[in-house]
PDB file of C-alpha atoms in Angstrom:
ATOM      1  CA  MET A 256     115.841 117.249  96.948  1.00  0.00           C
ATOM      2  CA  LYS A 257     113.442 120.197  97.243  1.00  0.00           C
ATOM      3  CA  ASN A 258     112.336 119.649  93.658  1.00  0.00           C
ATOM      4  CA  ARG A 259     111.296 116.062  94.462  1.00  0.00           C
ATOM      5  CA  HIS A 260     109.259 117.171  97.454  1.00  0.00           C
ATOM      6  CA  GLY A 261     107.584 119.870  95.399  1.00  0.00           C
ATOM      7  CA  THR A 262     106.766 117.397  92.646  1.00  0.00           C
ATOM      8  CA  LEU A 263     105.416 114.892  95.163  1.00  0.00           C
ATOM      9  CA  LEU A 264     103.294 117.550  96.853  1.00  0.00           C
ATOM     10  CA  LEU A 265     101.959 118.724  93.500  1.00  0.00           C
ATOM     11  CA  GLY A 266     101.108 115.141  92.556  1.00  0.00           C
ATOM     12  CA  ILE A 267      99.274 114.557  95.826  1.00  0.00           C
ATOM     13  CA  LEU A 268      97.322 117.810  95.501  1.00  0.00           C
ATOM     14  CA  LEU A 269      96.402 116.995  91.908  1.00  0.00           C
ATOM     15  CA  PHE A 270      95.220 113.522  92.933  1.00  0.00           C
ATOM     16  CA  LEU A 271      93.128 114.929  95.786  1.00  0.00           C
ATOM     17  CA  GLY A 272      91.632 117.584  93.519  1.00  0.00           C
ATOM     18  CA  VAL A 273      90.603 115.036  90.902  1.00  0.00           C
ATOM     19  CA  PHE A 274      89.270 112.718  93.626  1.00  0.00           C
ATOM     20  CA  CYS A 275      87.149 115.522  95.119  1.00  0.00           C
ATOM     21  CA  ILE A 276      85.730 116.453  91.719  1.00  0.00           C
ATOM     22  CA  LEU A 277      84.859 112.813  90.982  1.00  0.00           C
ATOM     23  CA  ALA A 278      83.308 112.440  94.443  1.00  0.00           C
ATOM     24  CA  ILE A 279      81.117 115.505  93.922  1.00  0.00           C
ATOM     25  CA  LEU A 280      80.067 114.314  90.451  1.00  0.00           C
ATOM     26  CA  SER A 281      79.292 110.877  91.895  1.00  0.00           C
ATOM     27  CA  GLY A 282      77.209 112.495  94.616  1.00  0.00           C
ATOM     28  CA  GLY A 283      75.312 114.406  91.942  1.00  0.00           C
ATOM     29  CA  ILE A 284      74.540 111.196  90.075  1.00  0.00           C
ATOM     30  CA  MET A 285      73.486 109.463  93.289  1.00  0.00           C
ATOM     31  CA  ARG A 286      71.286 112.420  94.237  1.00  0.00           C
ATOM     32  CA  LEU A 287      69.173 111.760  91.152  1.00  0.00           C
ATOM     33  CA  PHE A 288      68.347 108.374  92.687  1.00  0.00           C
ATOM     34  CA  GLY A 289      67.537 109.422  96.251  1.00  0.00           C
ATOM     35  CA  PHE A 290      70.906 110.150  97.886  1.00  0.00           C
ATOM     36  CA  THR A 291      70.836 112.995 100.419  1.00  0.00           C
ATOM     37  CA  TYR A 292      73.644 114.726 102.291  1.00  0.00           C
ATOM     38  CA  ASP A 293      74.179 117.618 104.694  1.00  0.00           C
ATOM     39  CA  HIS A 294      77.216 119.200 103.010  1.00  0.00           C
ATOM     40  CA  VAL A 295      79.712 118.569 100.223  1.00  0.00           C
ATOM     41  CA  GLY A 296      82.369 117.363 102.652  1.00  0.00           C
ATOM     42  CA  SER A 297      80.066 114.474 103.522  1.00  0.00           C
ATOM     43  CA  ILE A 298      80.080 113.316  99.899  1.00  0.00           C
ATOM     44  CA  ILE A 299      83.869 113.417  99.753  1.00  0.00           C
ATOM     45  CA  LEU A 300      84.166 111.528 103.050  1.00  0.00           C
ATOM     46  CA  LEU A 301      81.623 108.927 101.885  1.00  0.00           C
ATOM     47  CA  MET A 302      83.513 108.344  98.646  1.00  0.00           C
ATOM     48  CA  LEU A 303      86.898 108.229 100.388  1.00  0.00           C
ATOM     49  CA  GLY A 304      85.699 105.687 102.936  1.00  0.00           C
ATOM     50  CA  GLY A 305      83.900 103.703 100.250  1.00  0.00           C
ATOM     51  CA  ALA A 306      87.015 103.626  98.083  1.00  0.00           C
ATOM     52  CA  ILE A 307      89.126 102.375 100.973  1.00  0.00           C
ATOM     53  CA  LEU A 308      86.634  99.693 102.008  1.00  0.00           C
ATOM     54  CA  SER A 309      85.863  98.486  98.482  1.00  0.00           C
ATOM     55  CA  TYR A 310      89.521  98.263  97.405  1.00  0.00           C
ATOM     56  CA  PRO A 311      90.023  94.709  98.761  1.00  0.00           C
ATOM     57  CA  CYS A 312      86.864  93.626  96.905  1.00  0.00           C
ATOM     58  CA  GLU A 313      88.256  95.162  93.716  1.00  0.00           C
ATOM     59  CA  ILE A 314      91.532  93.273  94.058  1.00  0.00           C
ATOM     60  CA  LEU A 315      89.683  90.009  94.755  1.00  0.00           C
ATOM     61  CA  THR A 316      87.450  90.595  91.734  1.00  0.00           C
ATOM     62  CA  GLN A 317      90.460  91.119  89.478  1.00  0.00           C
ATOM     63  CA  VAL A 318      92.164  87.977  90.772  1.00  0.00           C
ATOM     64  CA  ILE A 319      89.022  85.872  90.301  1.00  0.00           C
ATOM     65  CA  CYS A 320      88.550  87.157  86.756  1.00  0.00           C
ATOM     66  CA  LYS A 321      92.178  86.510  85.805  1.00  0.00           C
ATOM     67  CA  LEU A 322      92.019  82.989  87.241  1.00  0.00           C
ATOM     68  CA  LEU A 323      88.824  82.232  85.338  1.00  0.00           C
ATOM     69  CA  VAL A 324      90.412  83.372  82.078  1.00  0.00           C
ATOM     70  CA  LYS A 325      93.616  81.447  82.760  1.00  0.00           C
ATOM     71  CA  SER A 326      91.713  78.253  83.599  1.00  0.00           C
ATOM     72  CA  LYS A 327      89.384  78.802  80.612  1.00  0.00           C
ATOM     73  CA  SER A 328      86.364  78.183  82.845  1.00  0.00           C
ATOM     74  CA  LEU A 329      84.421  81.016  81.225  1.00  0.00           C
ATOM     75  CA  PRO A 330      84.768  82.828  77.928  1.00  0.00           C
ATOM     76  CA  ILE A 331      86.168  86.374  78.075  1.00  0.00           C
ATOM     77  CA  ASN A 332      82.720  87.957  77.693  1.00  0.00           C
ATOM     78  CA  GLY A 333      81.370  85.887  80.590  1.00  0.00           C
ATOM     79  CA  VAL A 334      84.300  86.899  82.774  1.00  0.00           C
ATOM     80  CA  LEU A 335      83.750  90.565  81.888  1.00  0.00           C
ATOM     81  CA  ILE A 336      80.080  90.312  82.852  1.00  0.00           C
ATOM     82  CA  LEU A 337      81.120  88.692  86.127  1.00  0.00           C
ATOM     83  CA  TYR A 338      83.651  91.512  86.636  1.00  0.00           C
ATOM     84  CA  VAL A 339      80.952  94.175  86.264  1.00  0.00           C
ATOM     85  CA  ILE A 340      78.653  92.344  88.697  1.00  0.00           C
ATOM     86  CA  LEU A 341      81.332  91.731  91.341  1.00  0.00           C
ATOM     87  CA  ASP A 342      82.816  95.230  91.060  1.00  0.00           C
ATOM     88  CA  THR A 343      79.355  96.771  91.364  1.00  0.00           C
ATOM     89  CA  LEU A 344      78.624  94.701  94.471  1.00  0.00           C
ATOM     90  CA  GLY A 345      82.003  95.539  96.020  1.00  0.00           C
ATOM     91  CA  THR A 346      81.409  99.261  95.551  1.00  0.00           C
ATOM     92  CA  MET A 347      77.881  98.958  96.926  1.00  0.00           C
ATOM     93  CA  ILE A 348      79.132  97.135 100.014  1.00  0.00           C
ATOM     94  CA  GLY A 349      81.931  99.638 100.664  1.00  0.00           C
ATOM     95  CA  LEU A 350      79.696 102.679 100.276  1.00  0.00           C
ATOM     96  CA  GLY A 351      76.881 100.996 102.218  1.00  0.00           C
ATOM     97  CA  ILE A 352      79.120 100.340 105.219  1.00  0.00           C
ATOM     98  CA  VAL A 353      80.354 103.938 105.231  1.00  0.00           C
ATOM     99  CA  ASP A 354      76.749 105.146 104.923  1.00  0.00           C
ATOM    100  CA  LEU A 355      75.820 103.182 108.041  1.00  0.00           C
ATOM    101  CA  MET A 356      78.584 104.956 109.983  1.00  0.00           C
ATOM    102  CA  MET A 357      77.736 108.481 108.790  1.00  0.00           C
ATOM    103  CA  ASP A 358      74.709 110.436 109.972  1.00  0.00           C
ATOM    104  CA  SER A 359      75.258 113.247 107.463  1.00  0.00           C
ATOM    105  CA  VAL A 360      74.476 111.108 104.393  1.00  0.00           C
ATOM    106  CA  LYS A 361      71.577 108.846 103.488  1.00  0.00           C
ATOM    107  CA  THR A 362      71.851 106.457 100.586  1.00  0.00           C
ATOM    108  CA  ASN A 363      69.427 103.907  99.248  1.00  0.00           C
ATOM    109  CA  GLN A 364      70.025 100.689  97.354  1.00  0.00           C
ATOM    110  CA  LEU A 365      69.183 102.227  93.980  1.00  0.00           C
ATOM    111  CA  SER A 366      71.697 105.066  94.320  1.00  0.00           C
ATOM    112  CA  LEU A 367      74.372 102.597  95.462  1.00  0.00           C
ATOM    113  CA  LEU A 368      73.578 100.263  92.563  1.00  0.00           C
ATOM    114  CA  VAL A 369      73.760 103.053  89.994  1.00  0.00           C
ATOM    115  CA  ILE A 370      77.069 104.499  91.210  1.00  0.00           C
ATOM    116  CA  GLY A 371      78.535 101.010  91.659  1.00  0.00           C
ATOM    117  CA  LEU A 372      77.579 100.202  88.077  1.00  0.00           C
ATOM    118  CA  VAL A 373      79.047 103.491  86.833  1.00  0.00           C
ATOM    119  CA  PHE A 374      82.362 102.768  88.572  1.00  0.00           C
ATOM    120  CA  ALA A 375      82.401  99.178  87.294  1.00  0.00           C
ATOM    121  CA  LEU A 376      81.789 100.332  83.730  1.00  0.00           C
ATOM    122  CA  LEU A 377      84.569 102.904  84.059  1.00  0.00           C
ATOM    123  CA  GLY A 378      86.959 100.057  84.896  1.00  0.00           C
ATOM    124  CA  TYR A 379      85.568  97.717  82.223  1.00  0.00           C
ATOM    125  CA  LYS A 380      87.944  98.800  79.459  1.00  0.00           C
ATOM    126  CA  ASP A 381      91.020  98.376  81.667  1.00  0.00           C
ATOM    127  CA  MET A 382      89.881  94.942  82.795  1.00  0.00           C
ATOM    128  CA  ARG A 383      89.220  93.905  79.202  1.00  0.00           C
ATOM    129  CA  GLN A 384      92.764  94.938  78.259  1.00  0.00           C
ATOM    130  CA  GLN A 385      94.234  93.046  81.214  1.00  0.00           C
ATOM    131  CA  LEU A 386      92.326  89.880  80.357  1.00  0.00           C
ATOM    132  CA  THR A 387      93.164  89.882  76.650  1.00  0.00           C
ATOM    133  CA  MET A 388      96.923  90.379  77.084  1.00  0.00           C
TER     134      MET A 388
END
């Protein structure tokens, strides 16, 4: 029983560590395009809130793409382009809403577009595999 709790705790800590590193790297990329922040914790909070708010958009995007492939309304490449566009917009909306609620960070549309596109392209390979199965 103790071993399970220790493993679970280790897994949670590992996840949080990786999330924090990715959040800081994302903040660094966004900073190149005009993103400003008061402290590193603000970046992590922005990314956490953005991830939570954009998750429903991500699920909806995946469902739409799978339905389009199943109905053969668009070719696979068209669906993948649509996936990148919708995922980018979902991330932008999630991060934009969190930005409006936080005084310690200031984003602009370009920094949101760039990081949204980066996240969408990171998920591109997985979506391609899901659609071609």
